[in-house]
């Protein structure tokens, strides 16, 4: 009853609004989806991606289980579980909004539109808060990987920590403003919009720059002779592709919000799930990259010989040592540490290419 009264109150305020107001422009903007359609499509996309998240999470846990719950793996499984739970909550809030918007208020004239117009509803604020939180966790995992790959270089990683801190402040201030909106306040209001744009811009800069630095370190740490065919290069492209997906989606969302398009809600719903998918997919995909990989349990993982192969015995794909190989070293993306000793060592190119990664 209270919900219906709120809808009727908001509808009355909408009818009293001037047709030239930003609110009216939001309602009748040409070449844009309606609020109803944006909410429906956003929830549908989020549901599809959540289904993928379930599969990836199960695979991720299995991969990490076979690698052992210690060291970096413990951190990864805790973060993956936390992100999956947040993604689950995000999907639940989408479902709640669909039920309340199209069923609970479906019999009220323009009820669904008025419902989705009210950005301060608790379920919508919760959805955005969960998205921001998952995005921040994804950025934090990325910075942690940067720290590991760059061998604990705080001079390099320190600015990224500050970027994530600034993103956190801007994001939760935006959520606070959103929670105090009235039913007739458009989501593009400047008091909220400036904080939202700052949040997404800072996150975008963090994702792009950190991904490029990780990719550069992998590339620079691999011997010239191995860059075209080694499993290290497959890891490099995996990192670049995964980072590009999230960065590209964030850039689209920034553009749609800056142009005041309701369609941005569709991308926003997707990002609530993609922020969980990207870190998990990196862990899972590393187990399936490479046709010559050996297996750990039922998941393949890279193997590289610690000693150079005899002349003419190097094979394509995974680097092997030859028939006399008696030991192997397991390679994991999250365990990459660059050895500065390579610069002045007598190691061969193959040893340099294989040894800059170390196991847990």
mmCIF file of C-alpha atoms in Angstrom:
data_model
loop_
_atom_site.group_PDB
_atom_site.id
_atom_site.type_symbol
_atom_site.label_atom_id
_atom_site.label_comp_id
_atom_site.label_asym_id
_atom_site.label_seq_id
_atom_site.Cartn_x
_atom_site.Cartn_y
_atom_site.Cartn_z
ATOM 1 C CA UNK A 1 0.000 0.000 0.000
ATOM 2 C CA UNK A 2 2.834 2.356 0.907
ATOM 3 C CA UNK A 3 4.582 1.574 -2.362
ATOM 4 C CA UNK A 4 1.419 2.326 -4.352
ATOM 5 C CA UNK A 5 0.956 5.620 -2.505
ATOM 6 C CA UNK A 6 4.551 6.554 -3.268
ATOM 7 C CA UNK A 7 4.048 5.797 -6.930
ATOM 8 C CA UNK A 8 0.893 7.910 -7.087
ATOM 9 C CA UNK A 9 2.680 10.767 -5.325
ATOM 10 C CA UNK A 10 5.585 10.595 -7.773
ATOM 11 C CA UNK A 11 3.177 10.409 -10.706
ATOM 12 C CA UNK A 12 1.432 13.573 -9.534
ATOM 13 C CA UNK A 13 4.762 15.369 -9.324
ATOM 14 C CA UNK A 14 5.610 14.195 -12.822
ATOM 15 C CA UNK A 15 2.312 15.521 -14.225
ATOM 16 C CA UNK A 16 3.034 18.902 -12.669
ATOM 17 C CA UNK A 17 6.505 19.045 -14.244
ATOM 18 C CA UNK A 18 7.139 21.491 -17.052
ATOM 19 C CA UNK A 19 7.485 19.811 -20.450
ATOM 20 C CA UNK A 20 10.712 21.737 -21.020
ATOM 21 C CA UNK A 21 12.280 20.454 -17.783
ATOM 22 C CA UNK A 22 15.137 17.917 -17.695
ATOM 23 C CA UNK A 23 12.640 15.408 -16.305
ATOM 24 C CA UNK A 24 10.419 15.687 -19.351
ATOM 25 C CA UNK A 25 13.460 15.452 -21.594
ATOM 26 C CA UNK A 26 14.408 12.257 -19.782
ATOM 27 C CA UNK A 27 10.944 10.793 -20.389
ATOM 28 C CA UNK A 28 10.596 11.631 -24.068
ATOM 29 C CA UNK A 29 14.177 11.755 -25.311
ATOM 30 C CA UNK A 30 14.390 10.584 -28.897
ATOM 31 C CA UNK A 31 16.680 7.757 -30.013
ATOM 32 C CA UNK A 32 16.962 6.389 -26.476
ATOM 33 C CA UNK A 33 15.410 3.513 -24.576
ATOM 34 C CA UNK A 34 12.711 4.208 -22.000
ATOM 35 C CA UNK A 35 13.401 3.705 -18.307
ATOM 36 C CA UNK A 36 11.187 0.607 -18.365
ATOM 37 C CA UNK A 37 13.041 -0.966 -21.275
ATOM 38 C CA UNK A 38 16.456 -0.035 -19.867
ATOM 39 C CA UNK A 39 15.633 -1.697 -16.551
ATOM 40 C CA UNK A 40 14.299 -4.824 -18.268
ATOM 41 C CA UNK A 41 17.269 -5.204 -20.618
ATOM 42 C CA UNK A 42 19.747 -4.402 -17.855
ATOM 43 C CA UNK A 43 18.339 -7.168 -15.652
ATOM 44 C CA UNK A 44 18.289 -9.637 -18.564
ATOM 45 C CA UNK A 45 21.945 -8.956 -19.441
ATOM 46 C CA UNK A 46 22.948 -9.164 -15.778
ATOM 47 C CA UNK A 47 21.142 -12.512 -15.427
ATOM 48 C CA UNK A 48 22.942 -13.999 -18.442
ATOM 49 C CA UNK A 49 26.327 -12.829 -17.170
ATOM 50 C CA UNK A 50 25.532 -14.112 -13.693
ATOM 51 C CA UNK A 51 24.951 -17.562 -15.175
ATOM 52 C CA UNK A 52 28.437 -17.381 -16.678
ATOM 53 C CA UNK A 53 29.766 -16.214 -13.297
ATOM 54 C CA UNK A 54 28.437 -19.370 -11.641
ATOM 55 C CA UNK A 55 30.289 -21.613 -14.093
ATOM 56 C CA UNK A 56 33.506 -19.586 -13.873
ATOM 57 C CA UNK A 57 33.411 -19.496 -10.083
ATOM 58 C CA UNK A 58 33.079 -23.293 -9.858
ATOM 59 C CA UNK A 59 35.972 -23.705 -12.314
ATOM 60 C CA UNK A 60 38.031 -21.126 -10.420
ATOM 61 C CA UNK A 61 37.583 -22.925 -7.098
ATOM 62 C CA UNK A 62 38.530 -26.216 -8.720
ATOM 63 C CA UNK A 63 41.674 -24.753 -10.314
ATOM 64 C CA UNK A 64 42.779 -23.193 -7.028
ATOM 65 C CA UNK A 65 41.920 -26.381 -5.122
ATOM 66 C CA UNK A 66 44.322 -28.384 -7.272
ATOM 67 C CA UNK A 67 46.991 -25.743 -6.738
ATOM 68 C CA UNK A 68 46.563 -25.839 -2.949
ATOM 69 C CA UNK A 69 44.999 -23.405 -0.470
ATOM 70 C CA UNK A 70 48.157 -21.570 0.523
ATOM 71 C CA UNK A 71 49.973 -18.344 -0.228
ATOM 72 C CA UNK A 72 48.547 -16.368 -3.131
ATOM 73 C CA UNK A 73 45.916 -19.016 -3.816
ATOM 74 C CA UNK A 74 44.248 -18.390 -0.460
ATOM 75 C CA UNK A 75 43.949 -14.683 -1.245
ATOM 76 C CA UNK A 76 42.552 -15.435 -4.691
ATOM 77 C CA UNK A 77 39.874 -17.843 -3.526
ATOM 78 C CA UNK A 78 38.728 -15.468 -0.765
ATOM 79 C CA UNK A 79 38.475 -12.571 -3.230
ATOM 80 C CA UNK A 80 36.763 -14.722 -5.873
ATOM 81 C CA UNK A 81 34.196 -15.917 -3.324
ATOM 82 C CA UNK A 82 33.550 -12.402 -2.041
ATOM 83 C CA UNK A 83 33.075 -11.058 -5.563
ATOM 84 C CA UNK A 84 30.756 -13.924 -6.468
ATOM 85 C CA UNK A 85 28.586 -13.261 -3.399
ATOM 86 C CA UNK A 86 28.382 -9.565 -4.270
ATOM 87 C CA UNK A 87 27.477 -10.430 -7.875
ATOM 88 C CA UNK A 88 24.735 -12.694 -6.497
ATOM 89 C CA UNK A 89 23.376 -9.827 -4.408
ATOM 90 C CA UNK A 90 23.513 -7.542 -7.449
ATOM 91 C CA UNK A 91 21.460 -10.018 -9.471
ATOM 92 C CA UNK A 92 18.908 -10.352 -6.656
ATOM 93 C CA UNK A 93 18.385 -6.576 -6.512
ATOM 94 C CA UNK A 94 17.748 -6.576 -10.270
ATOM 95 C CA UNK A 95 15.087 -9.263 -9.836
ATOM 96 C CA UNK A 96 13.440 -7.387 -6.953
ATOM 97 C CA UNK A 97 13.199 -4.241 -9.076
ATOM 98 C CA UNK A 98 11.591 -6.137 -11.954
ATOM 99 C CA UNK A 99 8.970 -7.632 -9.641
ATOM 100 C CA UNK A 100 8.141 -4.338 -7.951
ATOM 101 C CA UNK A 101 8.267 -2.310 -11.145
ATOM 102 C CA UNK A 102 6.260 -4.503 -13.524
ATOM 103 C CA UNK A 103 4.106 -6.608 -11.184
ATOM 104 C CA UNK A 104 3.530 -4.717 -7.938
ATOM 105 C CA UNK A 105 3.036 -1.389 -9.734
ATOM 106 C CA UNK A 106 1.962 -2.782 -13.090
ATOM 107 C CA UNK A 107 -1.729 -1.892 -12.645
ATOM 108 C CA UNK A 108 -1.021 1.770 -11.862
ATOM 109 C CA UNK A 109 -1.070 4.116 -14.906
ATOM 110 C CA UNK A 110 2.578 4.645 -15.890
ATOM 111 C CA UNK A 111 3.454 2.836 -12.657
ATOM 112 C CA UNK A 112 6.553 1.033 -13.985
ATOM 113 C CA UNK A 113 7.962 4.257 -15.438
ATOM 114 C CA UNK A 114 7.428 6.176 -12.195
ATOM 115 C CA UNK A 115 8.900 3.309 -10.181
ATOM 116 C CA UNK A 116 12.119 3.184 -12.193
ATOM 117 C CA UNK A 117 12.283 6.978 -12.209
ATOM 118 C CA UNK A 118 12.758 7.001 -8.420
ATOM 119 C CA UNK A 119 16.495 6.423 -8.073
ATOM 120 C CA UNK A 120 16.433 6.630 -4.261
ATOM 121 C CA UNK A 121 14.539 3.365 -3.767
ATOM 122 C CA UNK A 122 16.439 1.089 -1.393
ATOM 123 C CA UNK A 123 16.722 -1.775 -3.892
ATOM 124 C CA UNK A 124 18.189 0.504 -6.569
ATOM 125 C CA UNK A 125 20.646 2.122 -4.158
ATOM 126 C CA UNK A 126 21.684 -1.369 -3.009
ATOM 127 C CA UNK A 127 22.231 -2.448 -6.631
ATOM 128 C CA UNK A 128 24.514 0.507 -7.335
ATOM 129 C CA UNK A 129 26.380 0.084 -4.039
ATOM 130 C CA UNK A 130 27.050 -3.585 -4.824
ATOM 131 C CA UNK A 131 28.274 -2.689 -8.313
ATOM 132 C CA UNK A 132 30.650 -0.032 -6.955
ATOM 133 C CA UNK A 133 31.961 -2.443 -4.311
ATOM 134 C CA UNK A 134 32.611 -5.230 -6.825
ATOM 135 C CA UNK A 135 34.310 -2.797 -9.177
ATOM 136 C CA UNK A 136 36.595 -1.611 -6.368
ATOM 137 C CA UNK A 137 37.470 -5.203 -5.469
ATOM 138 C CA UNK A 138 38.303 -5.885 -9.116
ATOM 139 C CA UNK A 139 40.577 -2.831 -9.206
ATOM 140 C CA UNK A 140 42.238 -3.940 -5.958
ATOM 141 C CA UNK A 141 42.945 -7.416 -7.377
ATOM 142 C CA UNK A 142 44.431 -5.816 -10.477
ATOM 143 C CA UNK A 143 46.752 -3.642 -8.362
ATOM 144 C CA UNK A 144 47.752 -6.684 -6.328
ATOM 145 C CA UNK A 145 48.716 -8.501 -9.533
ATOM 146 C CA UNK A 146 50.678 -5.430 -10.611
ATOM 147 C CA UNK A 147 52.518 -5.491 -7.272
ATOM 148 C CA UNK A 148 53.388 -9.188 -7.667
ATOM 149 C CA UNK A 149 54.502 -8.933 -11.292
ATOM 150 C CA UNK A 150 56.671 -5.879 -10.580
ATOM 151 C CA UNK A 151 58.349 -7.675 -7.681
ATOM 152 C CA UNK A 152 56.833 -5.540 -4.910
ATOM 153 C CA UNK A 153 57.722 -2.155 -6.392
ATOM 154 C CA UNK A 154 55.834 0.263 -4.116
ATOM 155 C CA UNK A 155 57.075 3.312 -6.011
ATOM 156 C CA UNK A 156 55.150 2.027 -8.996
ATOM 157 C CA UNK A 157 52.118 0.622 -7.163
ATOM 158 C CA UNK A 158 51.696 3.440 -4.629
ATOM 159 C CA UNK A 159 49.976 5.841 -7.065
ATOM 160 C CA UNK A 160 47.569 3.069 -8.079
ATOM 161 C CA UNK A 161 46.639 2.475 -4.443
ATOM 162 C CA UNK A 162 45.833 6.182 -4.180
ATOM 163 C CA UNK A 163 43.775 5.967 -7.375
ATOM 164 C CA UNK A 164 41.708 3.128 -5.926
ATOM 165 C CA UNK A 165 41.304 5.120 -2.707
ATOM 166 C CA UNK A 166 40.056 8.148 -4.646
ATOM 167 C CA UNK A 167 37.689 5.916 -6.631
ATOM 168 C CA UNK A 168 36.317 4.515 -3.372
ATOM 169 C CA UNK A 169 35.643 7.982 -1.954
ATOM 170 C CA UNK A 170 33.964 9.252 -5.128
ATOM 171 C CA UNK A 171 31.920 6.073 -5.541
ATOM 172 C CA UNK A 172 30.423 6.019 -2.081
ATOM 173 C CA UNK A 173 29.781 9.766 -2.072
ATOM 174 C CA UNK A 174 27.812 9.207 -5.289
ATOM 175 C CA UNK A 175 25.827 6.433 -3.571
ATOM 176 C CA UNK A 176 25.114 8.770 -0.656
ATOM 177 C CA UNK A 177 23.763 11.448 -3.015
ATOM 178 C CA UNK A 178 21.682 8.838 -4.836
ATOM 179 C CA UNK A 179 20.062 7.694 -1.591
ATOM 180 C CA UNK A 180 18.774 11.233 -0.943
ATOM 181 C CA UNK A 181 17.178 11.783 -4.358
ATOM 182 C CA UNK A 182 13.492 12.628 -4.757
ATOM 183 C CA UNK A 183 11.232 10.815 -7.282
ATOM 184 C CA UNK A 184 11.533 13.727 -9.724
ATOM 185 C CA UNK A 185 15.342 14.096 -9.580
ATOM 186 C CA UNK A 186 16.962 12.796 -12.797
ATOM 187 C CA UNK A 187 19.995 10.557 -12.420
ATOM 188 C CA UNK A 188 21.936 13.030 -14.571
ATOM 189 C CA UNK A 189 21.629 15.786 -11.933
ATOM 190 C CA UNK A 190 24.959 17.589 -11.558
ATOM 191 C CA UNK A 191 25.226 16.965 -7.802
ATOM 192 C CA UNK A 192 25.316 13.239 -8.529
ATOM 193 C CA UNK A 193 26.711 13.233 -12.054
ATOM 194 C CA UNK A 194 30.057 14.815 -11.176
ATOM 195 C CA UNK A 195 30.770 12.121 -8.596
ATOM 196 C CA UNK A 196 29.656 9.326 -10.913
ATOM 197 C CA UNK A 197 31.820 10.570 -13.773
ATOM 198 C CA UNK A 198 34.779 10.917 -11.405
ATOM 199 C CA UNK A 199 34.296 7.353 -10.145
ATOM 200 C CA UNK A 200 34.173 5.772 -13.588
ATOM 201 C CA UNK A 201 36.983 7.940 -14.958
ATOM 202 C CA UNK A 202 39.341 7.036 -12.106
ATOM 203 C CA UNK A 203 38.465 3.359 -12.435
ATOM 204 C CA UNK A 204 39.047 3.477 -16.191
ATOM 205 C CA UNK A 205 42.484 5.081 -15.763
ATOM 206 C CA UNK A 206 43.392 2.449 -13.151
ATOM 207 C CA UNK A 207 42.324 -0.472 -15.332
ATOM 208 C CA UNK A 208 44.020 0.676 -18.529
ATOM 209 C CA UNK A 209 47.328 1.796 -17.029
ATOM 210 C CA UNK A 210 47.719 -1.180 -14.658
ATOM 211 C CA UNK A 211 46.869 -3.688 -17.401
ATOM 212 C CA UNK A 212 49.404 -2.118 -19.760
ATOM 213 C CA UNK A 213 52.112 -2.157 -17.086
ATOM 214 C CA UNK A 214 51.474 -5.829 -16.298
ATOM 215 C CA UNK A 215 51.537 -6.722 -19.996
ATOM 216 C CA UNK A 216 54.733 -4.731 -20.532
ATOM 217 C CA UNK A 217 56.477 -6.480 -17.640
ATOM 218 C CA UNK A 218 55.595 -9.918 -18.976
ATOM 219 C CA UNK A 219 56.776 -8.911 -22.443
ATOM 220 C CA UNK A 220 59.996 -7.273 -21.239
ATOM 221 C CA UNK A 221 60.830 -10.179 -18.925
ATOM 222 C CA UNK A 222 60.574 -12.789 -21.673
ATOM 223 C CA UNK A 223 63.599 -13.602 -23.801
ATOM 224 C CA UNK A 224 63.463 -12.243 -27.345
ATOM 225 C CA UNK A 225 63.571 -15.712 -28.831
ATOM 226 C CA UNK A 226 60.484 -16.856 -26.906
ATOM 227 C CA UNK A 227 58.144 -13.931 -27.530
ATOM 228 C CA UNK A 228 56.466 -15.356 -30.599
ATOM 229 C CA UNK A 229 55.572 -18.821 -29.334
ATOM 230 C CA UNK A 230 56.051 -19.226 -25.587
ATOM 231 C CA UNK A 231 53.253 -19.727 -23.089
ATOM 232 C CA UNK A 232 54.356 -16.457 -21.483
ATOM 233 C CA UNK A 233 53.042 -14.581 -24.496
ATOM 234 C CA UNK A 234 49.743 -16.407 -24.224
ATOM 235 C CA UNK A 235 49.543 -15.172 -20.647
ATOM 236 C CA UNK A 236 50.326 -11.655 -21.864
ATOM 237 C CA UNK A 237 47.474 -11.645 -24.376
ATOM 238 C CA UNK A 238 45.154 -13.181 -21.792
ATOM 239 C CA UNK A 239 45.845 -10.280 -19.413
ATOM 240 C CA UNK A 240 45.417 -7.681 -22.162
ATOM 241 C CA UNK A 241 42.161 -9.187 -23.470
ATOM 242 C CA UNK A 242 40.609 -9.515 -20.018
ATOM 243 C CA UNK A 243 41.541 -5.972 -19.052
ATOM 244 C CA UNK A 244 40.307 -4.610 -22.374
ATOM 245 C CA UNK A 245 36.825 -6.107 -21.883
ATOM 246 C CA UNK A 246 36.174 -4.283 -18.626
ATOM 247 C CA UNK A 247 37.884 -1.066 -19.729
ATOM 248 C CA UNK A 248 35.893 -0.982 -22.980
ATOM 249 C CA UNK A 249 32.596 -1.485 -21.132
ATOM 250 C CA UNK A 250 33.505 1.268 -18.659
ATOM 251 C CA UNK A 251 34.343 3.630 -21.527
ATOM 252 C CA UNK A 252 30.957 2.931 -23.152
ATOM 253 C CA UNK A 253 29.186 3.590 -19.847
ATOM 254 C CA UNK A 254 31.063 6.866 -19.434
ATOM 255 C CA UNK A 255 30.044 7.983 -22.915
ATOM 256 C CA UNK A 256 26.384 7.046 -22.461
ATOM 257 C CA UNK A 257 26.142 8.771 -19.097
ATOM 258 C CA UNK A 258 27.868 11.899 -20.394
ATOM 259 C CA UNK A 259 25.324 11.998 -23.246
ATOM 260 C CA UNK A 260 22.478 11.522 -20.713
ATOM 261 C CA UNK A 261 21.246 8.307 -22.337
ATOM 262 C CA UNK A 262 19.015 5.894 -20.410
ATOM 263 C CA UNK A 263 20.704 3.058 -22.304
ATOM 264 C CA UNK A 264 23.647 3.495 -19.956
ATOM 265 C CA UNK A 265 21.638 1.540 -17.366
ATOM 266 C CA UNK A 266 21.981 -1.545 -19.575
ATOM 267 C CA UNK A 267 25.775 -1.311 -19.577
ATOM 268 C CA UNK A 268 25.739 -0.500 -15.864
ATOM 269 C CA UNK A 269 23.841 -3.707 -15.127
ATOM 270 C CA UNK A 270 26.347 -5.670 -17.193
ATOM 271 C CA UNK A 271 29.326 -4.102 -15.414
ATOM 272 C CA UNK A 272 27.912 -5.217 -12.083
ATOM 273 C CA UNK A 273 28.626 -8.774 -13.269
ATOM 274 C CA UNK A 274 31.662 -8.154 -15.505
ATOM 275 C CA UNK A 275 33.562 -6.730 -12.522
ATOM 276 C CA UNK A 276 33.355 -10.245 -11.053
ATOM 277 C CA UNK A 277 33.828 -12.140 -14.323
ATOM 278 C CA UNK A 278 37.145 -10.597 -15.391
ATOM 279 C CA UNK A 279 39.330 -11.494 -12.356
ATOM 280 C CA UNK A 280 37.817 -14.986 -12.169
ATOM 281 C CA UNK A 281 38.193 -15.616 -15.899
ATOM 282 C CA UNK A 282 41.927 -14.863 -15.729
ATOM 283 C CA UNK A 283 42.408 -17.615 -13.145
ATOM 284 C CA UNK A 284 40.292 -20.085 -15.109
ATOM 285 C CA UNK A 285 41.619 -19.314 -18.580
ATOM 286 C CA UNK A 286 45.227 -19.749 -17.484
ATOM 287 C CA UNK A 287 44.355 -23.421 -17.020
ATOM 288 C CA UNK A 288 43.155 -23.804 -20.600
ATOM 289 C CA UNK A 289 45.759 -21.827 -22.530
ATOM 290 C CA UNK A 290 48.236 -23.777 -24.596
ATOM 291 C CA UNK A 291 47.791 -26.999 -26.548
ATOM 292 C CA UNK A 292 50.905 -28.673 -25.147
ATOM 293 C CA UNK A 293 50.175 -28.044 -21.476
ATOM 294 C CA UNK A 294 50.318 -30.846 -18.973
ATOM 295 C CA UNK A 295 47.506 -31.346 -16.489
ATOM 296 C CA UNK A 296 46.991 -30.787 -12.792
ATOM 297 C CA UNK A 297 43.908 -32.797 -11.909
ATOM 298 C CA UNK A 298 41.654 -32.245 -14.907
ATOM 299 C CA UNK A 299 42.872 -28.707 -15.585
ATOM 300 C CA UNK A 300 45.941 -28.084 -17.758
ATOM 301 C CA UNK A 301 48.659 -25.756 -16.501
ATOM 302 C CA UNK A 302 51.827 -24.443 -18.068
ATOM 303 C CA UNK A 303 55.027 -26.364 -17.538
ATOM 304 C CA UNK A 304 58.474 -25.070 -18.335
ATOM 305 C CA UNK A 305 61.834 -26.717 -17.905
ATOM 306 C CA UNK A 306 64.271 -25.043 -15.501
ATOM 307 C CA UNK A 307 67.241 -25.943 -17.720
ATOM 308 C CA UNK A 308 67.801 -25.144 -21.412
ATOM 309 C CA UNK A 309 66.927 -27.863 -23.948
ATOM 310 C CA UNK A 310 69.576 -29.696 -25.932
ATOM 311 C CA UNK A 311 70.250 -28.301 -29.358
ATOM 312 C CA UNK A 312 67.319 -28.968 -31.707
ATOM 313 C CA UNK A 313 65.028 -30.468 -29.064
ATOM 314 C CA UNK A 314 62.861 -27.405 -28.356
ATOM 315 C CA UNK A 315 59.244 -27.930 -29.374
ATOM 316 C CA UNK A 316 56.585 -25.409 -30.330
ATOM 317 C CA UNK A 317 53.910 -24.331 -27.864
ATOM 318 C CA UNK A 318 55.017 -25.242 -24.334
ATOM 319 C CA UNK A 319 58.765 -25.001 -23.709
ATOM 320 C CA UNK A 320 60.230 -28.447 -22.935
ATOM 321 C CA UNK A 321 63.711 -29.544 -22.039
ATOM 322 C CA UNK A 322 63.991 -32.711 -24.044
ATOM 323 C CA UNK A 323 64.154 -36.411 -23.309
ATOM 324 C CA UNK A 324 66.451 -36.009 -20.291
ATOM 325 C CA UNK A 325 64.110 -33.652 -18.466
ATOM 326 C CA UNK A 326 63.509 -34.868 -14.919
ATOM 327 C CA UNK A 327 62.012 -31.803 -13.255
ATOM 328 C CA UNK A 328 59.430 -29.224 -14.211
ATOM 329 C CA UNK A 329 58.273 -25.931 -12.764
ATOM 330 C CA UNK A 330 54.594 -25.056 -12.642
ATOM 331 C CA UNK A 331 53.742 -21.570 -13.866
ATOM 332 C CA UNK A 332 50.883 -19.492 -12.495
ATOM 333 C CA UNK A 333 49.823 -16.037 -13.612
ATOM 334 C CA UNK A 334 49.495 -14.712 -10.066
ATOM 335 C CA UNK A 335 52.962 -15.901 -9.095
ATOM 336 C CA UNK A 336 54.908 -13.914 -11.679
ATOM 337 C CA UNK A 337 57.970 -12.275 -10.155
ATOM 338 C CA UNK A 338 60.669 -10.701 -12.261
ATOM 339 C CA UNK A 339 64.236 -11.620 -11.411
ATOM 340 C CA UNK A 340 66.500 -8.586 -11.738
ATOM 341 C CA UNK A 341 69.496 -10.908 -11.659
ATOM 342 C CA UNK A 342 68.814 -11.701 -15.318
ATOM 343 C CA UNK A 343 70.511 -8.500 -16.366
ATOM 344 C CA UNK A 344 73.983 -9.572 -15.248
ATOM 345 C CA UNK A 345 73.644 -13.346 -15.213
ATOM 346 C CA UNK A 346 75.042 -16.022 -17.491
ATOM 347 C CA UNK A 347 71.652 -17.684 -17.974
ATOM 348 C CA UNK A 348 70.683 -18.700 -21.474
ATOM 349 C CA UNK A 349 67.741 -17.079 -23.263
ATOM 350 C CA UNK A 350 65.567 -20.104 -22.547
ATOM 351 C CA UNK A 351 66.375 -19.960 -18.826
ATOM 352 C CA UNK A 352 65.622 -16.237 -18.723
ATOM 353 C CA UNK A 353 62.362 -16.793 -20.526
ATOM 354 C CA UNK A 354 61.277 -19.612 -18.244
ATOM 355 C CA UNK A 355 62.614 -18.588 -14.852
ATOM 356 C CA UNK A 356 61.046 -15.169 -14.357
ATOM 357 C CA UNK A 357 57.938 -16.956 -13.124
ATOM 358 C CA UNK A 358 58.077 -18.797 -9.841
ATOM 359 C CA UNK A 359 55.590 -21.140 -8.200
ATOM 360 C CA UNK A 360 54.014 -20.631 -4.777
#
